[in-house]
mmCIF file of C-alpha atoms in Angstrom:
data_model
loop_
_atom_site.group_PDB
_atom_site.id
_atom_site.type_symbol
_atom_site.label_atom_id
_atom_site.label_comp_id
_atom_site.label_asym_id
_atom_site.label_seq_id
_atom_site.Cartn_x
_atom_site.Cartn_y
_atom_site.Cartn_z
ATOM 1 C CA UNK D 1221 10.349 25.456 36.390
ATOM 2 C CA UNK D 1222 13.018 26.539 34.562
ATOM 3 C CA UNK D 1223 12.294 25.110 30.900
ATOM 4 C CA UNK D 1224 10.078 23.536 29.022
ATOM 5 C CA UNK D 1225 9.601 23.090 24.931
ATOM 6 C CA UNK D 1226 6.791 21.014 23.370
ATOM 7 C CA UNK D 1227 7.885 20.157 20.088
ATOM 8 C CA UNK D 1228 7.578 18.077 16.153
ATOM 9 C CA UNK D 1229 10.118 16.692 13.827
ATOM 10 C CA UNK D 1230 8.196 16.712 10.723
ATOM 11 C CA UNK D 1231 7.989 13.894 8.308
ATOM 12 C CA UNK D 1232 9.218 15.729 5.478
ATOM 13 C CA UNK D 1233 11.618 18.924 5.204
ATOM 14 C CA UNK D 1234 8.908 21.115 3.804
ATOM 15 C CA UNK D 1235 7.609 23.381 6.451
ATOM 16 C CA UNK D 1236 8.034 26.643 4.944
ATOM 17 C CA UNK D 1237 10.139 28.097 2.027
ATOM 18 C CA UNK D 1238 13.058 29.718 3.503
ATOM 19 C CA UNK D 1239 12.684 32.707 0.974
ATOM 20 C CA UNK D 1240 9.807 33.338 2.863
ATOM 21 C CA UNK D 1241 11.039 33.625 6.313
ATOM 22 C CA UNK D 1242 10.170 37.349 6.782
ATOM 23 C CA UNK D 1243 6.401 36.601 5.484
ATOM 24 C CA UNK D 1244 6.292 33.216 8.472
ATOM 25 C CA UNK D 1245 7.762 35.642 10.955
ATOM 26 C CA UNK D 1246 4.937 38.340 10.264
ATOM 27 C CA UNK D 1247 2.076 35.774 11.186
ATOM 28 C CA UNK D 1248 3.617 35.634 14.382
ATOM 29 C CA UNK D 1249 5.397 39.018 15.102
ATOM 30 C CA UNK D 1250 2.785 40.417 17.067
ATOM 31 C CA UNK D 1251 3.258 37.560 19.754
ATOM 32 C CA UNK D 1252 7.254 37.347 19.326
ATOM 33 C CA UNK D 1253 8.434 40.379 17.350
ATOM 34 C CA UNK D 1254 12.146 39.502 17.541
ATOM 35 C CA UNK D 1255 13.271 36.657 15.178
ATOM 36 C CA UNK D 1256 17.191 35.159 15.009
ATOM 37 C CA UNK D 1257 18.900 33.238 12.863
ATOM 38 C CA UNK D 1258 20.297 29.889 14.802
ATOM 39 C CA UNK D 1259 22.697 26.803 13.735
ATOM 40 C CA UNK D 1260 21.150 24.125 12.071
ATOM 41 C CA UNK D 1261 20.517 21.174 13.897
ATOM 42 C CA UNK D 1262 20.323 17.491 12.003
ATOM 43 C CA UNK D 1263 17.450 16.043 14.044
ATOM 44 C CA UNK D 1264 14.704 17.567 16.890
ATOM 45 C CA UNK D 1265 16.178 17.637 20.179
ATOM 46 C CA UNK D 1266 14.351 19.980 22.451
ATOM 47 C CA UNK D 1267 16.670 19.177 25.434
ATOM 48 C CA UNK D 1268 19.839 20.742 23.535
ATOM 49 C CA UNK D 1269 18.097 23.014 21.456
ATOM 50 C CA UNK D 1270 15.354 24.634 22.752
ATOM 51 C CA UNK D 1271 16.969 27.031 25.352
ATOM 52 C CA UNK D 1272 19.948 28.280 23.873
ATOM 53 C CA UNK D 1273 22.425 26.313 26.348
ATOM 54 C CA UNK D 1274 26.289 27.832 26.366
ATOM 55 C CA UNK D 1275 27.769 24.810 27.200
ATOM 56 C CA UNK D 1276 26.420 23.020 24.243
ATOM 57 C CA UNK D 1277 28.539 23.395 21.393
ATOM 58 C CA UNK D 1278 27.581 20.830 19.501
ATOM 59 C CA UNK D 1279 25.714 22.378 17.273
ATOM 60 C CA UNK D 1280 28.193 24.700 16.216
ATOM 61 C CA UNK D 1281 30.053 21.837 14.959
ATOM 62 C CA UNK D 1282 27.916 20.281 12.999
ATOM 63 C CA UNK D 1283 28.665 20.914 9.271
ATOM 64 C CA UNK D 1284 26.342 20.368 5.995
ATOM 65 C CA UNK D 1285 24.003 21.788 3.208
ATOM 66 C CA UNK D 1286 21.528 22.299 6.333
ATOM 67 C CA UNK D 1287 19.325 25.378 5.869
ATOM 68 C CA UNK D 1288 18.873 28.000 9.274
ATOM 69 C CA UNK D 1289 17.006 27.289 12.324
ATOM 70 C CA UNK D 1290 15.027 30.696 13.506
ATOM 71 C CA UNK D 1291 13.790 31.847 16.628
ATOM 72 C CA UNK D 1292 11.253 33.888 16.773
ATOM 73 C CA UNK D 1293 11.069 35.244 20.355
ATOM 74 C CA UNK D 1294 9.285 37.670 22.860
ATOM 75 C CA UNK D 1295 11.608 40.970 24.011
ATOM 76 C CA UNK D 1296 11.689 39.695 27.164
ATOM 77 C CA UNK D 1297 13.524 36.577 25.305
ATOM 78 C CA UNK D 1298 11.768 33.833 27.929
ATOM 79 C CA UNK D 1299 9.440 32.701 24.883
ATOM 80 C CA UNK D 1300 9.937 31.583 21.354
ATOM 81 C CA UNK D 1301 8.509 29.957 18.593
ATOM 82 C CA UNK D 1302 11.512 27.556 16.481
ATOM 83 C CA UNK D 1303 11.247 26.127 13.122
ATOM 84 C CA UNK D 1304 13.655 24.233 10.642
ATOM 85 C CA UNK D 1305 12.177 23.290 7.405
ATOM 86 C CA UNK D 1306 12.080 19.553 9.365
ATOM 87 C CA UNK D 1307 11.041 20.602 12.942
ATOM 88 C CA UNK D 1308 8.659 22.769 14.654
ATOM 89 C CA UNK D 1309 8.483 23.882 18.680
ATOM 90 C CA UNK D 1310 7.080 25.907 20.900
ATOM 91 C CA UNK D 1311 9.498 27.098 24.307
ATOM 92 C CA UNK D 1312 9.478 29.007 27.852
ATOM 93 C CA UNK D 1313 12.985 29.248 29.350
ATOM 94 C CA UNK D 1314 13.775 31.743 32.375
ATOM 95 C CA UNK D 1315 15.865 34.377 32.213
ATOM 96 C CA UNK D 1316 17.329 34.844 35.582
ATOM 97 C CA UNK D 1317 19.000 32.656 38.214
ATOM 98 C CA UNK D 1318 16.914 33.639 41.049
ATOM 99 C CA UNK D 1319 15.283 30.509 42.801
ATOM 100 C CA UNK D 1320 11.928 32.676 43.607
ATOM 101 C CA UNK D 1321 8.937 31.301 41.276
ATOM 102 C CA UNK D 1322 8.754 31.306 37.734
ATOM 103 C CA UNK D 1323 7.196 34.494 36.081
ATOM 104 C CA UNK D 1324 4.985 34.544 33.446
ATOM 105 C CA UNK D 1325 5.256 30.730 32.666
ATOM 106 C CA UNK D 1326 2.090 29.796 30.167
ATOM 107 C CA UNK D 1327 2.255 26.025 31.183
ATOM 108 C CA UNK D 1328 2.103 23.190 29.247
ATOM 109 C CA UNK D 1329 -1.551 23.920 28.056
ATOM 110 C CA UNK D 1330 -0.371 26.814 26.750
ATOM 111 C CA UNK D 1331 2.697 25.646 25.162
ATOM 112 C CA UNK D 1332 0.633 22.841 23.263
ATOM 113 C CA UNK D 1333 -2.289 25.405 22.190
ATOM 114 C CA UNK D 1334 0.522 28.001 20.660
ATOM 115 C CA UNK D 1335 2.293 25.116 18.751
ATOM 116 C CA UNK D 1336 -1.326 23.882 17.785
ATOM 117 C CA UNK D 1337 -1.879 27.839 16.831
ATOM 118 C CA UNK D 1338 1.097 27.984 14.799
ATOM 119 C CA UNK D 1339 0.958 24.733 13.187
ATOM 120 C CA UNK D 1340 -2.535 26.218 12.114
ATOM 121 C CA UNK D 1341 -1.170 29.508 11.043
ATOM 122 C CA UNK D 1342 1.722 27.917 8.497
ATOM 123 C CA UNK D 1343 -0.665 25.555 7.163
ATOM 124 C CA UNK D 1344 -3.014 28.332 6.358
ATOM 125 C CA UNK D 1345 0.234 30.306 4.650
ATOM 126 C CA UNK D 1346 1.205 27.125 2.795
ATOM 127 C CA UNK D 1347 -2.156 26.701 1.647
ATOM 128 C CA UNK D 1348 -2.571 29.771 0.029
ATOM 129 C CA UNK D 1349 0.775 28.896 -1.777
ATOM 130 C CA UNK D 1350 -0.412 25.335 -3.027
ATOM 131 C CA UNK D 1351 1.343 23.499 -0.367
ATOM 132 C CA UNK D 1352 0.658 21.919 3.062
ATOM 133 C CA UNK D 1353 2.582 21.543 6.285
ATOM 134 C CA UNK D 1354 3.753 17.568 6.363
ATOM 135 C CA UNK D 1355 2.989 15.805 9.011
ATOM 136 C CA UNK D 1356 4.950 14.858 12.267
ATOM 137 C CA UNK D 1357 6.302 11.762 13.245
ATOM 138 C CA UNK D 1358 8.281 12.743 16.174
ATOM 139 C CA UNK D 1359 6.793 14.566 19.682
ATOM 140 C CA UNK D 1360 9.043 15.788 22.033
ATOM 141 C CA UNK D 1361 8.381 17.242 25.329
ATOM 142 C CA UNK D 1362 10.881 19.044 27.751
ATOM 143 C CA UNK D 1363 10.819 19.688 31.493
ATOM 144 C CA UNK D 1364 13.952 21.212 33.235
ATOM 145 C CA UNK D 1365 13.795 21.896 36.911
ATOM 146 C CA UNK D 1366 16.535 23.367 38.905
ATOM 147 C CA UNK D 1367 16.011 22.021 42.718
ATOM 148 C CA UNK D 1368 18.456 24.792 44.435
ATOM 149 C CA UNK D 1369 19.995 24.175 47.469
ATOM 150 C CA UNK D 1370 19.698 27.145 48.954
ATOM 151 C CA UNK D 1371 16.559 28.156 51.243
ATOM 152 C CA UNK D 1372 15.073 31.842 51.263
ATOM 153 C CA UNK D 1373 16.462 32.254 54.727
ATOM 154 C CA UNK D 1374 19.950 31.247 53.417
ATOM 155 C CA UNK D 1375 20.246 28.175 55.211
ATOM 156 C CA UNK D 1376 20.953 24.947 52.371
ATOM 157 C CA UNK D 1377 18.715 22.053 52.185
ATOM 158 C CA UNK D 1378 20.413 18.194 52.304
ATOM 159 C CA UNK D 1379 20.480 16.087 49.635
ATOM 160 C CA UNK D 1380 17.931 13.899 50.938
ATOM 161 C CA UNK D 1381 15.917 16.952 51.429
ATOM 162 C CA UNK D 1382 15.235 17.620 47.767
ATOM 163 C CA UNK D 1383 15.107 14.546 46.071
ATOM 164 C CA UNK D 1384 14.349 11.411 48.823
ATOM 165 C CA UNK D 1385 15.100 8.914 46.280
ATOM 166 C CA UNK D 1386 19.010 9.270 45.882
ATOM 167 C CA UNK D 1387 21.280 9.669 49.312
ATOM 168 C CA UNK D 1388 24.812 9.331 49.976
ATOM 169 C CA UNK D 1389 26.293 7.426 53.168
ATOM 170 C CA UNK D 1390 27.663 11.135 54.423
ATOM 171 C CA UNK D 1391 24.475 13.168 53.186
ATOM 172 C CA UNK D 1392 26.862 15.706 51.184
ATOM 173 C CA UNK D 1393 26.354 16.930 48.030
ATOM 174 C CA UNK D 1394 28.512 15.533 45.036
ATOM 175 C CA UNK D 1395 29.407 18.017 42.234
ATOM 176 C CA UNK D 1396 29.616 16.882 39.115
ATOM 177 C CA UNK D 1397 27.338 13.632 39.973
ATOM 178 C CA UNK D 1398 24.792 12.540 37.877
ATOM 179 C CA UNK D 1399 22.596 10.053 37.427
ATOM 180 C CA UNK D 1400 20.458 9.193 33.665
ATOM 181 C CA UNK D 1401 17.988 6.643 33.122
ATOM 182 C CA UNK D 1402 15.471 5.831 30.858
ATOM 183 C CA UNK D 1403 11.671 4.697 31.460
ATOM 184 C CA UNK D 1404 9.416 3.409 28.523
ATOM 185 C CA UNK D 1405 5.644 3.684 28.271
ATOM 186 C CA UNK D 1406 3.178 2.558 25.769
ATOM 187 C CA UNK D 1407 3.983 5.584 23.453
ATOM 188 C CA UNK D 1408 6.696 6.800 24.519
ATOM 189 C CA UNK D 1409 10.370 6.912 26.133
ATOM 190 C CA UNK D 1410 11.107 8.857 28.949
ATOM 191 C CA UNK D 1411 14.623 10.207 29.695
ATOM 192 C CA UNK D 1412 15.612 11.214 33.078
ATOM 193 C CA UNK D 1413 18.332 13.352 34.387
ATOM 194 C CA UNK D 1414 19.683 14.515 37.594
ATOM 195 C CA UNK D 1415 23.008 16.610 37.992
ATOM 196 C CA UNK D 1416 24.412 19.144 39.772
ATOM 197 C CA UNK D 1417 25.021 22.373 38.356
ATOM 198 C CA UNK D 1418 25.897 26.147 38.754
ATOM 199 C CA UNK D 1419 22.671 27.660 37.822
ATOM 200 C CA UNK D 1420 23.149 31.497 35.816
ATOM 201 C CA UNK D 1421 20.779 33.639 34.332
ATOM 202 C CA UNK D 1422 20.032 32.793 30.001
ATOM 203 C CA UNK D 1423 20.608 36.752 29.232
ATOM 204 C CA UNK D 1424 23.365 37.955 32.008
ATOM 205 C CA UNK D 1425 25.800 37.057 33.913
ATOM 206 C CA UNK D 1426 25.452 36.458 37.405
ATOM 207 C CA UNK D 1427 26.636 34.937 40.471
ATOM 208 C CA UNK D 1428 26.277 30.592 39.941
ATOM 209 C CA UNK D 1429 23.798 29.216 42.267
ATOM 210 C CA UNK D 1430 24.217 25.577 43.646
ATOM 211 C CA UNK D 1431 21.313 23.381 42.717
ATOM 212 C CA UNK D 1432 20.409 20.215 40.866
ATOM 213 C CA UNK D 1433 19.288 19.838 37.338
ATOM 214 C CA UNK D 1434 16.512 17.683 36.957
ATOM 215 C CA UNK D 1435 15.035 16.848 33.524
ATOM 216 C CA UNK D 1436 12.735 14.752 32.116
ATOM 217 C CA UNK D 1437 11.994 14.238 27.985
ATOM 218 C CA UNK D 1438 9.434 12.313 27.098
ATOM 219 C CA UNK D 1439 9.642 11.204 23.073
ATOM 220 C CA UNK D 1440 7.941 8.557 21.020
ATOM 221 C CA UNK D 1441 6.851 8.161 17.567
ATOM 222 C CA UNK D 1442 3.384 9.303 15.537
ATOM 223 C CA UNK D 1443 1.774 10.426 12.497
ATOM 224 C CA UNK D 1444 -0.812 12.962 12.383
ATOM 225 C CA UNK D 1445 -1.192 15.491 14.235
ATOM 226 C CA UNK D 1446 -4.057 14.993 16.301
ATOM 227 C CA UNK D 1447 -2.088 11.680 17.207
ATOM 228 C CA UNK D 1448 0.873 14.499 18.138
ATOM 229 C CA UNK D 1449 -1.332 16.541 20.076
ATOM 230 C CA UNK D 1450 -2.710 13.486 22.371
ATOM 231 C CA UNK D 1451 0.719 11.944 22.719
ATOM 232 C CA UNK D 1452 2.221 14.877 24.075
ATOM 233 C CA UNK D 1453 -1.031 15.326 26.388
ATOM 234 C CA UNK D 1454 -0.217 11.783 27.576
ATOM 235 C CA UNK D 1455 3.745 12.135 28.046
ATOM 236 C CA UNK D 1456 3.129 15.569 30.123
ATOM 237 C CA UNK D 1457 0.321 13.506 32.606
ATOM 238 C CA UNK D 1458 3.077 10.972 32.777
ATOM 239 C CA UNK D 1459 6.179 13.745 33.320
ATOM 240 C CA UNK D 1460 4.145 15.540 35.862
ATOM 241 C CA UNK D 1461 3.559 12.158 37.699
ATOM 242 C CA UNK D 1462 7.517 11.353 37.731
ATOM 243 C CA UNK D 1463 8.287 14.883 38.748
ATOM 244 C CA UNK D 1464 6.067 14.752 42.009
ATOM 245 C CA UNK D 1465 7.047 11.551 42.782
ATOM 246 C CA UNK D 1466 10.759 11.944 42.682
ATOM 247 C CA UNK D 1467 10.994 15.477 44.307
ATOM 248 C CA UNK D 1468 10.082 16.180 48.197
ATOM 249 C CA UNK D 1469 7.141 18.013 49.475
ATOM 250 C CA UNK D 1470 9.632 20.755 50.825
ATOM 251 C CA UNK D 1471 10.899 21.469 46.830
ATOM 252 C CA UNK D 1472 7.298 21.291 45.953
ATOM 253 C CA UNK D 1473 6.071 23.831 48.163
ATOM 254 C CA UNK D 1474 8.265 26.589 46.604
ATOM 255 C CA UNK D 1475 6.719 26.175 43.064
ATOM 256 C CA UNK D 1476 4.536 28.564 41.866
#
């Protein structure tokens, strides 16, 4: 794994009173004592905003009376906590481009119960202050797996060897191909993603590693949040299903 974000666009823009920013932060600054002020974004997109990509600048150029996103994040920087006045989620990303297993990675049970946590936490501030958090009426929930190419013993794994489904005629690797498609479900839409990439570290720079980029976002509609909590219980059975089934045993076996 090298991301995932379970997130909420809210129904209305009134999740917290952005004079109070310092007083939200300190209900959560024993878990994520850092906090940083972000771009805006116009609508919840957890698969361009949730792990602070380089290469996606279009954030930066979006312009408008929006008020600041914040991150509020651990000091190792692989977890945070985002909120917009419209938007709430919860995020792992790792912070080096070693293939070896994922450290410290809570899951998706634990990303779910810390958004659940938090949603609790804001609604108890706003509460105290006459007001309530609104209700969702987006989920969104982020996978992003890096399949490298390279084995521990340094020799490089085919194509065919990673992901079965896809093969070229001369078994080589493509870079720059990709491939997108979209599945729906009952509740949701699923967006899938496979490219090639250079894989660096979030926090340093480092040598690129060859591997491919394989995402999955589930997203659908609802409105309330125990309906928000069960959808995104029912996109990550679904997710988890598509990942196993479209990578190889071999890729498999190196997950922690």
């Amino acid at each position: 794994m090298w991301e995932a974000a379970v997130g909420a666009s809210l129904q209305q823009a009134t999740l917290y009173d952005h004079y109070e920013v310092a007083d939200v932060h300190k209900l959560f600054e024993k878990q994520f004592p850092r906090a940083e002020r972000q771009p805006p974004i116009p609508s919840l997109n957890l698969f361009e905003l949730s792990v602070g990509n380089d290469e996606q600048d279009s954030v930066q150029e979006y312009s408008g009376a929006l008020p600041a996103r914040w991150w509020f994040t651990t000091e190792d920087s692989r977890n945070l906590l985002q909120i917009q006045d419209d938007f709430i989620g919860r995020n792992w990303r790792r912070t080096d481009s070693s293939p070896a297993p994922s450290q410290g990675y809570p899951g998706f049970d634990g990303l779910l119960a810390d958004i659940q946590l938090a949603v609790d936490a804001i609604n108890n501030f706003n509460n105290s202050r006459g007001r309530s958090v609104p209700e969702p009426d987006i989920f969104d929930v982020v996978y992003v797996n890096h399949l490298f190419a390279k084995r521990e013993d340094g020799t490089s794994r085919k194509f065919r060897e990673m992901v079965p489904w896809l093969n070229f005629t001369d078994d080589v690797m493509k870079g720059g191909m990709a491939v997108n498609w979209f599945e729906r479900v009952t509740s949701f839409t699923t967006n899938i993603q496979a490219h090639f990439v250079g894989v660096r570290s979030h926090t340093e720079r480092s040598v690129a590693q060859p591997a491919l980029r394989l995402v999955i976002n589930a997203r659908g509609s609802c409105s309330s949040w125990p309906e928000f909590y069960e959808r995104c219980e029912e996109a990550h059975a679904y997710m988890r299903a598509r990942l196993l089934a479209l990578t190889s045993e071999e890729v498999q076996a190196t997950w922690s």
